[in-house]
mmCIF file of C-alpha atoms and ligand atoms in Angstrom:
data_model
loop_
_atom_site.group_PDB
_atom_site.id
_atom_site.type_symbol
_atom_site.label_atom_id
_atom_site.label_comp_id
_atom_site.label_asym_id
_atom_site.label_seq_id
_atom_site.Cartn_x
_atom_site.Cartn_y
_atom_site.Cartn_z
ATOM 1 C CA UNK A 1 7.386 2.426 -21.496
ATOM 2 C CA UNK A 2 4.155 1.209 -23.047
ATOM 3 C CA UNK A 3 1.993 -1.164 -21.337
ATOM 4 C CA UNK A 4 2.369 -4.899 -21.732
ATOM 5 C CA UNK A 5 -0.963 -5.595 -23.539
ATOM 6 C CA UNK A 6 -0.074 -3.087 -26.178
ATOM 7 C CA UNK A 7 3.289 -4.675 -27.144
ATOM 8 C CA UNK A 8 1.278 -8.146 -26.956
ATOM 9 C CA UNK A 9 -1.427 -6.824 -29.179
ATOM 10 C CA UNK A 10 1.165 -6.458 -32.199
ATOM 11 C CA UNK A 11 1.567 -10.215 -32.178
ATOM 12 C CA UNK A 12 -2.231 -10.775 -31.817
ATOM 13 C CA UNK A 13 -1.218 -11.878 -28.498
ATOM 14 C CA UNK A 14 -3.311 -11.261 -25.011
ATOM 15 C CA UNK A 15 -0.741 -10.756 -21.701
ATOM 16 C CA UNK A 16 -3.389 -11.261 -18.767
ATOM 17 C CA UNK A 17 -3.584 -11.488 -14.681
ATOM 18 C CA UNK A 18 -5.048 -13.007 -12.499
ATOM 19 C CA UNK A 19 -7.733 -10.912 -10.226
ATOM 20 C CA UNK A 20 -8.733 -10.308 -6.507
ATOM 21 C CA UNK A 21 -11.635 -7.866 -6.408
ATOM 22 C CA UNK A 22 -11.273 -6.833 -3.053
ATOM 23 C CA UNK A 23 -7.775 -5.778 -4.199
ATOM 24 C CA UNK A 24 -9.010 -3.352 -6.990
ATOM 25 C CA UNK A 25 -10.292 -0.436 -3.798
ATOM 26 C CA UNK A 26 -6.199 -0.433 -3.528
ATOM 27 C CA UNK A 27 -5.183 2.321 -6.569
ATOM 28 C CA UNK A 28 -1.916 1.306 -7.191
ATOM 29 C CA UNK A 29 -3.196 -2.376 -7.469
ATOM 30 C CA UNK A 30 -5.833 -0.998 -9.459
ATOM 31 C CA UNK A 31 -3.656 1.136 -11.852
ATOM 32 C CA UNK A 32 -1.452 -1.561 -12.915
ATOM 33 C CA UNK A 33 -4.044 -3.556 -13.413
ATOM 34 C CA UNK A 34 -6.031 -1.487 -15.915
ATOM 35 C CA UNK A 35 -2.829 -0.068 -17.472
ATOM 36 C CA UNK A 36 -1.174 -3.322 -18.504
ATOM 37 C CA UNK A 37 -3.514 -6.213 -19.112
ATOM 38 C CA UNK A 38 -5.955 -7.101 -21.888
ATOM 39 C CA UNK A 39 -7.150 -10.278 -20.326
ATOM 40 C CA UNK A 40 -8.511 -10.847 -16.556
ATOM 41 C CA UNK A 41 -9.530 -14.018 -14.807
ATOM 42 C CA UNK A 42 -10.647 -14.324 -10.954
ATOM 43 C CA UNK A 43 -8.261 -15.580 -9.293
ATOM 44 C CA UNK A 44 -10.745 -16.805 -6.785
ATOM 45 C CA UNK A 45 -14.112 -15.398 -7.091
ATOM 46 C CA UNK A 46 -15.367 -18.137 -10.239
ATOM 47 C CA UNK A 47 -14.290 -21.004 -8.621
ATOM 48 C CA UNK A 48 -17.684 -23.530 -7.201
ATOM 49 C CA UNK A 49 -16.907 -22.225 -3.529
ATOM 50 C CA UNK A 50 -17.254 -18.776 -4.404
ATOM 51 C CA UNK A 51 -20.168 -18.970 -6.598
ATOM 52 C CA UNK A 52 -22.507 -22.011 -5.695
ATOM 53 C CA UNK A 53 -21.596 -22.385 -1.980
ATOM 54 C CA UNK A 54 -25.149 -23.788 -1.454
ATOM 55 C CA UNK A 55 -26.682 -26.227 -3.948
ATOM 56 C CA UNK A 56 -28.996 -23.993 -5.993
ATOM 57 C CA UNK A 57 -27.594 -20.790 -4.328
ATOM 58 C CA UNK A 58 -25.683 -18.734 -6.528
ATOM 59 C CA UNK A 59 -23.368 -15.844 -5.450
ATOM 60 C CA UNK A 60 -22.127 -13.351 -8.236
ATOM 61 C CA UNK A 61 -20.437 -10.553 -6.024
ATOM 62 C CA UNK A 62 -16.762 -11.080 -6.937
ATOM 63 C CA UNK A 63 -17.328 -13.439 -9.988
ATOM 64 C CA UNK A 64 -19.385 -9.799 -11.325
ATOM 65 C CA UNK A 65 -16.466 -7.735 -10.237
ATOM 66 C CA UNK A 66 -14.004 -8.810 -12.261
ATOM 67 C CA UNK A 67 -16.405 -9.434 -15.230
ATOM 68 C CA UNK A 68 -17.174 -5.217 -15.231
ATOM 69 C CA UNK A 69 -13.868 -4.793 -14.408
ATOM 70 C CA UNK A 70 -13.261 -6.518 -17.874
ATOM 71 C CA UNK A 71 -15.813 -4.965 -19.708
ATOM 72 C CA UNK A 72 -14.726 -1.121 -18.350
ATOM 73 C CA UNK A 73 -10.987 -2.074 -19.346
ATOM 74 C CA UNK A 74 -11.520 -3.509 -23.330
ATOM 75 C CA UNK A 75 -10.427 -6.297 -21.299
ATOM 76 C CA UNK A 76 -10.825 -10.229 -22.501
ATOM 77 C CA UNK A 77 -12.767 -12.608 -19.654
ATOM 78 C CA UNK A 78 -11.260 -15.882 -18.791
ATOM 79 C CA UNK A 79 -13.159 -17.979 -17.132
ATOM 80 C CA UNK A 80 -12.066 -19.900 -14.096
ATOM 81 C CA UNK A 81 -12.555 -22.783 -13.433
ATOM 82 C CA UNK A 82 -15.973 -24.627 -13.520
ATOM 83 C CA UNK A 83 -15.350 -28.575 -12.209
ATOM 84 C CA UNK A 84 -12.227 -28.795 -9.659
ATOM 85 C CA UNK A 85 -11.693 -30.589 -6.613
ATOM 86 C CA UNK A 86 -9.924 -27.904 -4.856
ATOM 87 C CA UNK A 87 -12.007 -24.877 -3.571
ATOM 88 C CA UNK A 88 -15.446 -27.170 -3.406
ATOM 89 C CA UNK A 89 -18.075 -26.822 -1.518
ATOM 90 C CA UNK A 90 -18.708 -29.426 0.841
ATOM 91 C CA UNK A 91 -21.741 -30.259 -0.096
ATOM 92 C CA UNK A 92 -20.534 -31.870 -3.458
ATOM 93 C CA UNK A 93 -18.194 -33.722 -1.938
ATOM 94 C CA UNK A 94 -20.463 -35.233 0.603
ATOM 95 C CA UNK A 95 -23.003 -36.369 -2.995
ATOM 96 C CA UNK A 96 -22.441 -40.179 -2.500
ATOM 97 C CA UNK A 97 -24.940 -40.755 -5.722
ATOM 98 C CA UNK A 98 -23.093 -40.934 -9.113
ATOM 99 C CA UNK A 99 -26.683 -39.330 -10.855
ATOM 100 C CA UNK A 100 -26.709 -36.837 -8.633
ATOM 101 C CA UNK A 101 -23.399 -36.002 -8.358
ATOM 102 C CA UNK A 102 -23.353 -35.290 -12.320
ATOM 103 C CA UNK A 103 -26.630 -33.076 -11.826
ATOM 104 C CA UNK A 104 -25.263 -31.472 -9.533
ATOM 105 C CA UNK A 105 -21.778 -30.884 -12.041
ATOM 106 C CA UNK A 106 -23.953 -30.120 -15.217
ATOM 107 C CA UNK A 107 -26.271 -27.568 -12.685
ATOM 108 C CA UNK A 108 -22.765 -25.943 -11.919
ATOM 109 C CA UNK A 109 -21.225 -25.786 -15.582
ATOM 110 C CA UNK A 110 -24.633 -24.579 -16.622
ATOM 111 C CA UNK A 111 -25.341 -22.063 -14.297
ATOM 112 C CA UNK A 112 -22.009 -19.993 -14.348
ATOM 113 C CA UNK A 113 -20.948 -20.494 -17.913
ATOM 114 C CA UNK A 114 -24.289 -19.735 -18.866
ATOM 115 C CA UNK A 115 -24.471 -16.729 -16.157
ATOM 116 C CA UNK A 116 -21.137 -15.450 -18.814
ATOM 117 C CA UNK A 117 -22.193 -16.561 -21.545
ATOM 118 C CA UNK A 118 -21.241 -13.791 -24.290
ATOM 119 C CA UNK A 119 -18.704 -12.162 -21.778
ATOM 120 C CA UNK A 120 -16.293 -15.402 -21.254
ATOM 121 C CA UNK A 121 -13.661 -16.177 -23.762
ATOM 122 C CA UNK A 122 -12.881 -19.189 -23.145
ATOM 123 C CA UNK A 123 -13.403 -21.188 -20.005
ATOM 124 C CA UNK A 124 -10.801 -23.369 -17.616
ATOM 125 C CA UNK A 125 -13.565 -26.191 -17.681
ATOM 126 C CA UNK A 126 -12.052 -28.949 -15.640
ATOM 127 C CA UNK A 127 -9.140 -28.121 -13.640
ATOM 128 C CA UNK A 128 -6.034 -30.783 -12.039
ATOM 129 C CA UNK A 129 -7.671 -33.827 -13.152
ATOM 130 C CA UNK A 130 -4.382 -35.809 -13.228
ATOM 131 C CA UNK A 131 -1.720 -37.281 -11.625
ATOM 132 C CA UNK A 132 2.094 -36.525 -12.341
ATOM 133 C CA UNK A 133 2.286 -40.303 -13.259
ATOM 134 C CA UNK A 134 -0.288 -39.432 -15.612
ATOM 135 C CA UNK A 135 -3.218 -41.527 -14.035
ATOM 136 C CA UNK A 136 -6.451 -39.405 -13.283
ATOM 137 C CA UNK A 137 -6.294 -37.739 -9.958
ATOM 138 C CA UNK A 138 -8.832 -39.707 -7.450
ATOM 139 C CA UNK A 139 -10.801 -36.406 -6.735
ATOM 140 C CA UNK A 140 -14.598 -37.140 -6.028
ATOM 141 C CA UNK A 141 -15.690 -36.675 -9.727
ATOM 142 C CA UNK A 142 -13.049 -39.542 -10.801
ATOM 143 C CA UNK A 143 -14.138 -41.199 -7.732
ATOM 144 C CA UNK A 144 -17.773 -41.299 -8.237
ATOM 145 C CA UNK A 145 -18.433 -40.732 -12.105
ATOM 146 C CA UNK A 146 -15.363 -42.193 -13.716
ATOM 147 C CA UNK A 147 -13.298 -41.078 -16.496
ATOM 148 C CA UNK A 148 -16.142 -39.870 -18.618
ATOM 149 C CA UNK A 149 -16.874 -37.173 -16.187
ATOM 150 C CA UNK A 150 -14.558 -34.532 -17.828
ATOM 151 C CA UNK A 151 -16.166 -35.260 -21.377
ATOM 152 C CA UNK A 152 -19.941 -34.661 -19.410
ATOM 153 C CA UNK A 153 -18.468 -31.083 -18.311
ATOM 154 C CA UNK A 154 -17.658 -30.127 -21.246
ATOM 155 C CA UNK A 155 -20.111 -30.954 -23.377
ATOM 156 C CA UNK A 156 -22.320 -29.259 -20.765
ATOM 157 C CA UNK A 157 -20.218 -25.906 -21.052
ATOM 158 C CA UNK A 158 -20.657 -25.986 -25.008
ATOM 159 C CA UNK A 159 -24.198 -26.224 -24.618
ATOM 160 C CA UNK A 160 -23.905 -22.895 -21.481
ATOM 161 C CA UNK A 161 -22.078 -21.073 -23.851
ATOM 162 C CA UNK A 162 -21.503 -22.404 -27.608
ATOM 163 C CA UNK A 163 -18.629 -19.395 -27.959
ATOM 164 C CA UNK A 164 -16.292 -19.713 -25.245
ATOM 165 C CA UNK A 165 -13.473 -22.067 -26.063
ATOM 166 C CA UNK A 166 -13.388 -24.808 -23.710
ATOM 167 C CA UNK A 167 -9.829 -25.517 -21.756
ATOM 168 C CA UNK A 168 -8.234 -28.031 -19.903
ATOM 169 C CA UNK A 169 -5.787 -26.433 -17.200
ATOM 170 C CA UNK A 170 -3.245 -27.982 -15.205
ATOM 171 C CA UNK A 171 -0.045 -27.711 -13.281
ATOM 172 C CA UNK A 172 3.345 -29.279 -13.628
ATOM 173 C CA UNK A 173 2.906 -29.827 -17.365
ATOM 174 C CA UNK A 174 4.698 -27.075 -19.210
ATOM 175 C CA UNK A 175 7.367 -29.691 -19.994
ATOM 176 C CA UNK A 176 6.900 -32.833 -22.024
ATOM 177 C CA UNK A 177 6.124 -34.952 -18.959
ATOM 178 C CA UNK A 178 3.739 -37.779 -18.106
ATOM 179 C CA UNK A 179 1.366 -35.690 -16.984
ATOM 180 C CA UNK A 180 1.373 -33.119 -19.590
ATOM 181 C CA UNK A 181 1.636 -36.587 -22.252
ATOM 182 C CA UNK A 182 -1.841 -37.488 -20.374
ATOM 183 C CA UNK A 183 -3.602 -34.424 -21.426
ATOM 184 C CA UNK A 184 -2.603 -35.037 -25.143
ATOM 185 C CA UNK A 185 -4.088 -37.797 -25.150
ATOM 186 C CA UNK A 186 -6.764 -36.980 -23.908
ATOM 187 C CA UNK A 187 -7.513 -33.991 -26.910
ATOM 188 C CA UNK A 188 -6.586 -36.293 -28.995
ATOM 189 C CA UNK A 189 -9.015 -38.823 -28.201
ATOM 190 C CA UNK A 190 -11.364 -35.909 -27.792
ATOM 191 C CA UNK A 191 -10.800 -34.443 -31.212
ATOM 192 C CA UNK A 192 -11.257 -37.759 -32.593
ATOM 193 C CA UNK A 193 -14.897 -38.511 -30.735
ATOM 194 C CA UNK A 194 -16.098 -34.973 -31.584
ATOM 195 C CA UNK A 195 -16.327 -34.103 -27.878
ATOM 196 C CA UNK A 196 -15.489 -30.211 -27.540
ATOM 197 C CA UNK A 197 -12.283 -29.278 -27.006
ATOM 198 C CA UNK A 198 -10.474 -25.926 -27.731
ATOM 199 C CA UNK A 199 -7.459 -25.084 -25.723
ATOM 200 C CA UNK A 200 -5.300 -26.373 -23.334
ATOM 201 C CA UNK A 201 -3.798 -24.300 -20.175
ATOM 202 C CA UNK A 202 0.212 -24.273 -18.905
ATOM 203 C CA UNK A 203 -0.453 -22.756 -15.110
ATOM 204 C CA UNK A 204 3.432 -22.485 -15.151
ATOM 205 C CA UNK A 205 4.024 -22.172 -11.502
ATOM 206 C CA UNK A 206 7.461 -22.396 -11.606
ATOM 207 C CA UNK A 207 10.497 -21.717 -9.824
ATOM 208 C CA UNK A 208 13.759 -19.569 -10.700
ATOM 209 C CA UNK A 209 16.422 -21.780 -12.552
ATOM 210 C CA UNK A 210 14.138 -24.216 -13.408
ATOM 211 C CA UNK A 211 11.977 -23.464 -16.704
ATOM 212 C CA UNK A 212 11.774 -27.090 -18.456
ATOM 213 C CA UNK A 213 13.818 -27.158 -21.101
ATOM 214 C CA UNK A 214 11.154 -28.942 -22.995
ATOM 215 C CA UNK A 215 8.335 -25.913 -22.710
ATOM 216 C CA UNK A 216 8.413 -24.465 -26.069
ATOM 217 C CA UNK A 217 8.674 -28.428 -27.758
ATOM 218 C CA UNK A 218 5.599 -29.475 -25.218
ATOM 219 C CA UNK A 219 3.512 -26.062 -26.115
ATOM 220 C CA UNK A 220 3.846 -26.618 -29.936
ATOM 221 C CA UNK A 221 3.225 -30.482 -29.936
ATOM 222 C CA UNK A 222 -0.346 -29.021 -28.528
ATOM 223 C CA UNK A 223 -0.640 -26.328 -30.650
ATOM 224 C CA UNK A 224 -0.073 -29.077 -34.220
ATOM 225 C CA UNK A 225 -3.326 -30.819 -32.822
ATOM 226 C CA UNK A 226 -5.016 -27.387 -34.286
ATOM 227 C CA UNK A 227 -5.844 -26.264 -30.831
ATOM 228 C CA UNK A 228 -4.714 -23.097 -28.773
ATOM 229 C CA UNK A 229 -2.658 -23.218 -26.177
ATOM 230 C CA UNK A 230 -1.755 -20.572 -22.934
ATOM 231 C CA UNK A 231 -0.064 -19.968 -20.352
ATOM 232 C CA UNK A 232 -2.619 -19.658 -17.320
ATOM 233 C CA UNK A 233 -0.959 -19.295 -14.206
ATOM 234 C CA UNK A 234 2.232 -17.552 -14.278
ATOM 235 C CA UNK A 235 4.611 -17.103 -11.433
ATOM 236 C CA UNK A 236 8.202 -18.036 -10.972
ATOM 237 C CA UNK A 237 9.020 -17.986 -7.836
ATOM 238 C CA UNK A 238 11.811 -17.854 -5.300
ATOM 239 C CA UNK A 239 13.838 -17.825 -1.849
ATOM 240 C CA UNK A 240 12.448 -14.464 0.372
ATOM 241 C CA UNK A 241 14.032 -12.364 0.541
ATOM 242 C CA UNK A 242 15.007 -12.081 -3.057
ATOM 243 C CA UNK A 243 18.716 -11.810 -3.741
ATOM 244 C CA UNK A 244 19.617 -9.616 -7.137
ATOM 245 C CA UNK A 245 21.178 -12.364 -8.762
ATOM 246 C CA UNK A 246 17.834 -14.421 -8.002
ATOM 247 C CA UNK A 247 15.710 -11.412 -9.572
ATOM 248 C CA UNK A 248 18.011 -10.927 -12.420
ATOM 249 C CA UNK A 249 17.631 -14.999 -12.880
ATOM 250 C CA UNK A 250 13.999 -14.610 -12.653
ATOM 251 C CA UNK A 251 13.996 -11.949 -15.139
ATOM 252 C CA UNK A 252 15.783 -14.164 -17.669
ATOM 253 C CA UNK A 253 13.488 -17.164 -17.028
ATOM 254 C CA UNK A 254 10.453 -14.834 -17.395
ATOM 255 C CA UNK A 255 11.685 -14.183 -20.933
ATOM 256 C CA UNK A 256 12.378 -17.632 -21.603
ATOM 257 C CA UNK A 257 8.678 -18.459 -20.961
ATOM 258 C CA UNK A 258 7.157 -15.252 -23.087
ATOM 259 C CA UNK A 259 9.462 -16.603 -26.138
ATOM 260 C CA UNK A 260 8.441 -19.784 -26.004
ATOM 261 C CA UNK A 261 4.503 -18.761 -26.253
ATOM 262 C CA UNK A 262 5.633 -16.501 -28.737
ATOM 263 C CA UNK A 263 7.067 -18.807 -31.010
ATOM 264 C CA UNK A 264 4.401 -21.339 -30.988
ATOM 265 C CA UNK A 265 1.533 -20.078 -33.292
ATOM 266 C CA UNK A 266 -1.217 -21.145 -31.312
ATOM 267 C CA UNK A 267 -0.329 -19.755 -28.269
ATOM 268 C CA UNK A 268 -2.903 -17.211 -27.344
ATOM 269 C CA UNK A 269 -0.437 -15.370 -24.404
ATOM 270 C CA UNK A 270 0.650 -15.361 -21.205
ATOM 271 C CA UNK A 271 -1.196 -14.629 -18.041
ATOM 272 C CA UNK A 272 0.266 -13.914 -14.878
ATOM 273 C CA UNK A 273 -1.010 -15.014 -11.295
ATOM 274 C CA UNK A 274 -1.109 -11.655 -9.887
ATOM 275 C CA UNK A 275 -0.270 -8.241 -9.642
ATOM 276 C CA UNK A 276 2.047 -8.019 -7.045
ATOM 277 C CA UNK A 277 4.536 -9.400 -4.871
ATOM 278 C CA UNK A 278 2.249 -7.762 -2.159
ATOM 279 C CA UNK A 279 -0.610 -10.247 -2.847
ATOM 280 C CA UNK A 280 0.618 -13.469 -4.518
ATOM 281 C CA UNK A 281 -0.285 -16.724 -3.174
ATOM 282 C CA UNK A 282 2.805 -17.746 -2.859
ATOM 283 C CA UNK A 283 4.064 -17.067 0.229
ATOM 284 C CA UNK A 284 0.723 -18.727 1.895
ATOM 285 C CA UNK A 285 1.420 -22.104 0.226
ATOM 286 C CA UNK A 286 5.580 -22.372 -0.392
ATOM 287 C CA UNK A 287 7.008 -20.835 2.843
ATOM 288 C CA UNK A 288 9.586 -19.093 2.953
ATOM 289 C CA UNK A 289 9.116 -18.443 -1.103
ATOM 290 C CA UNK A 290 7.681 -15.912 -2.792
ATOM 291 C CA UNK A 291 9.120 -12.687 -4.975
ATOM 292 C CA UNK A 292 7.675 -14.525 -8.038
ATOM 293 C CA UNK A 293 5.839 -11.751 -10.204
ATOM 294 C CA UNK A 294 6.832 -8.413 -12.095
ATOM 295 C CA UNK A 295 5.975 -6.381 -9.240
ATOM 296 C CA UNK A 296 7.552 -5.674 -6.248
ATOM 297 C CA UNK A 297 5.831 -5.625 -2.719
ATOM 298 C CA UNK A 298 6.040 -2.016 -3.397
ATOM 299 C CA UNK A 299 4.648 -2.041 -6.856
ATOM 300 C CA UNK A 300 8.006 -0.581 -8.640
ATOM 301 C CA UNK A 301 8.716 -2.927 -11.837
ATOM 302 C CA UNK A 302 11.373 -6.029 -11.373
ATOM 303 C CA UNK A 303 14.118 -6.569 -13.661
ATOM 304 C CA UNK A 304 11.160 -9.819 -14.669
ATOM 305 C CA UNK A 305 8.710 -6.904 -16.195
ATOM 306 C CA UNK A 306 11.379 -5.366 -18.023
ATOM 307 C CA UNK A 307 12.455 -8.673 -19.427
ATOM 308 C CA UNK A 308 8.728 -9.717 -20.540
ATOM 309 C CA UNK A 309 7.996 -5.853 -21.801
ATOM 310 C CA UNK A 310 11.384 -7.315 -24.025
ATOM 311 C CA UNK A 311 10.455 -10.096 -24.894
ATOM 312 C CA UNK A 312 6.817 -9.256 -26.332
HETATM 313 C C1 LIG B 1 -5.043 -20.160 -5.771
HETATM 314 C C2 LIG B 1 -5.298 -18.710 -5.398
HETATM 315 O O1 LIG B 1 -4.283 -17.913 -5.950
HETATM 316 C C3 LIG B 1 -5.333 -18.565 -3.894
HETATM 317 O O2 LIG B 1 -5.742 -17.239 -3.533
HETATM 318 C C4 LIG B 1 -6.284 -19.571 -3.265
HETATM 319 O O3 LIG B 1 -6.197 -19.497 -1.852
HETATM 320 C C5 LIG B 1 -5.957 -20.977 -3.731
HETATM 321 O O4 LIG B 1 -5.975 -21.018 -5.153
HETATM 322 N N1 LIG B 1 -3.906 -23.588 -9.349
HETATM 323 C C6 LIG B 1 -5.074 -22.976 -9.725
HETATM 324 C C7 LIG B 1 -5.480 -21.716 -9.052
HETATM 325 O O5 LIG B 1 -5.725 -23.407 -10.681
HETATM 326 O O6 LIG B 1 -6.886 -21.594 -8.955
HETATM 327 C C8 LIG B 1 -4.867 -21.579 -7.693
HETATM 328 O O7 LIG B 1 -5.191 -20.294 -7.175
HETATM 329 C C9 LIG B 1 -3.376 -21.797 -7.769
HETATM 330 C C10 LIG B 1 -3.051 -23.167 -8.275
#
């Protein structure tokens, strides 16, 4: 049948994946990957780890990769993600200094938004700054620079790149939540200062049988602020090995998600956090879970593809 990113195109829509360029020398990784997508992010190869493992030393390998990889497949760039406090560099951490701490965060925002500046999209600026109770999360930017520190990244991605739209990302709030109540707050008190702010990101790493019932409801209260919303991150994962009833319930919560994007005007699409069943995190950080994306270990469709390819 046709490829995803053709039926999402109809709706203006962009279906997307998540990328691991060592993974694209495997051809039926590779295949799928230029076949169905029209919007790529590194899965890894952005993050501060990857490209400033050094202070001052910049590595563009992977980060490159996937940015040709784009370009060669009339692909969209997402970028991802410029301040987190997962995947950083020691050296940042170990910054006691609150002044140099933000040089050292406005260096970073500079250097690789600027470095895809044109190319980018739109940009996961700060990623898992808060707390399921809705508190900011106590990583070493919180600790050292204090709320304002997400408002300094982004006004120092604008400035990198004045045409990428500038997203917050997180996990755990694709319902209406605390957390995900936090984050609208926070555009809203953004929109209101004039501090840049275009989009908010849904990672949606969920689990089979239990889509919030409040996703659609939480994605449109977003989208009435007049910003864009998207799903960043998704996987729905499950018990290994996968049982049919599991994979035909996965398939129906897959659709749930796509719908609920689709009928919230602002919501720019879907991307999904991986090819394969072969590679996805999963299984490395849930044990014991896994099975959670449209293709099998095998790279044969799931009952979830067909159910998306539906639903678009
Ligand atoms: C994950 C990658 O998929 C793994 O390969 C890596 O080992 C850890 O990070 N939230 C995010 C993503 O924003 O960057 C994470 O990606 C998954 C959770």
């Amino acid at each position: 049948r046709e490829p995803l990113r053709d039926a999402a195109e109809r709706t203006g829509r962009t279906v997307g994946v998540a990328l691991a360029p060592h993974l694209l020398d495997d051809p039926a990784y590779r295949s799928v990957a230029e076949r169905e997508f029209s919007l790529v992010v590194a899965e890894n190869a952005m993050k501060w780890d990857s490209t400033e493992p050094n202070r001052g030393t910049f590595t563009w390998g992977g980060a490159d990769e996937v940015a040709q990889f784009a370009a060669d497949n009339d692909a969209e760039l997402y970028g991802h993600t410029l301040v987190w406090h997962s995947q950083l560099p020691s050296w940042v951490s170990a910054i006691t200094d609150p002044d140099d701490l933000r040089t050292a965060m406005t260096e970073h925002v500079s250097a690789v938004a600027g470095r895809y500046a044109g190319d980018v999209t739109a940009w996961d600026v700060v990623n898992e700054a808060f707390e399921g109770d809705g508190t900011r999360r106590r990583s070493v930017f919180q600790e050292r620079l204090g709320d304002g520190y997400i408002e300094d990244a982004f006004r120092a991605a604008r400035a990198a790149d004045p045409d990428a739209r500038l997203c917050i990302n997180d996990y755990s709030t694709d319902g209406i939540n605390a957390k995900s109540t936090a984050i609208y707050e926070l555009v809203r008190d953004f929109l209101a200062r004039g501090v840049p702010i275009d989009c908010v990101g849904f990672q949606s790493h969920l689990i089979v049988g239990q889509v919030p019932s409040s996703m659609e409801a939480n994605l449109r209260r977003f989208s009435d602020l007049g910003i864009d919303v998207r799903i960043t991150e998704l996987d729905i994962r499950t018990t290994t090995p996968p049982t049919p009833a599991a994979l035909e319930r996965q398939a129906a919560d897959y659709r749930t998600v796509v719908e609920a994007c689709l009928a919230v005007t602002r919501c720019d699409g879907v991307t999904l956090w991986g090819v394969s069943d072969a590679n996805s995190w999963i299984p490395g950080v849930f044990p014991g879970q896994g099975a959670a994306l449209l293709w099998d270990e095998d790279y044969a469709t799931k009952p979830a593809y067909t159910a998306v390819a539906d639903a678009l």
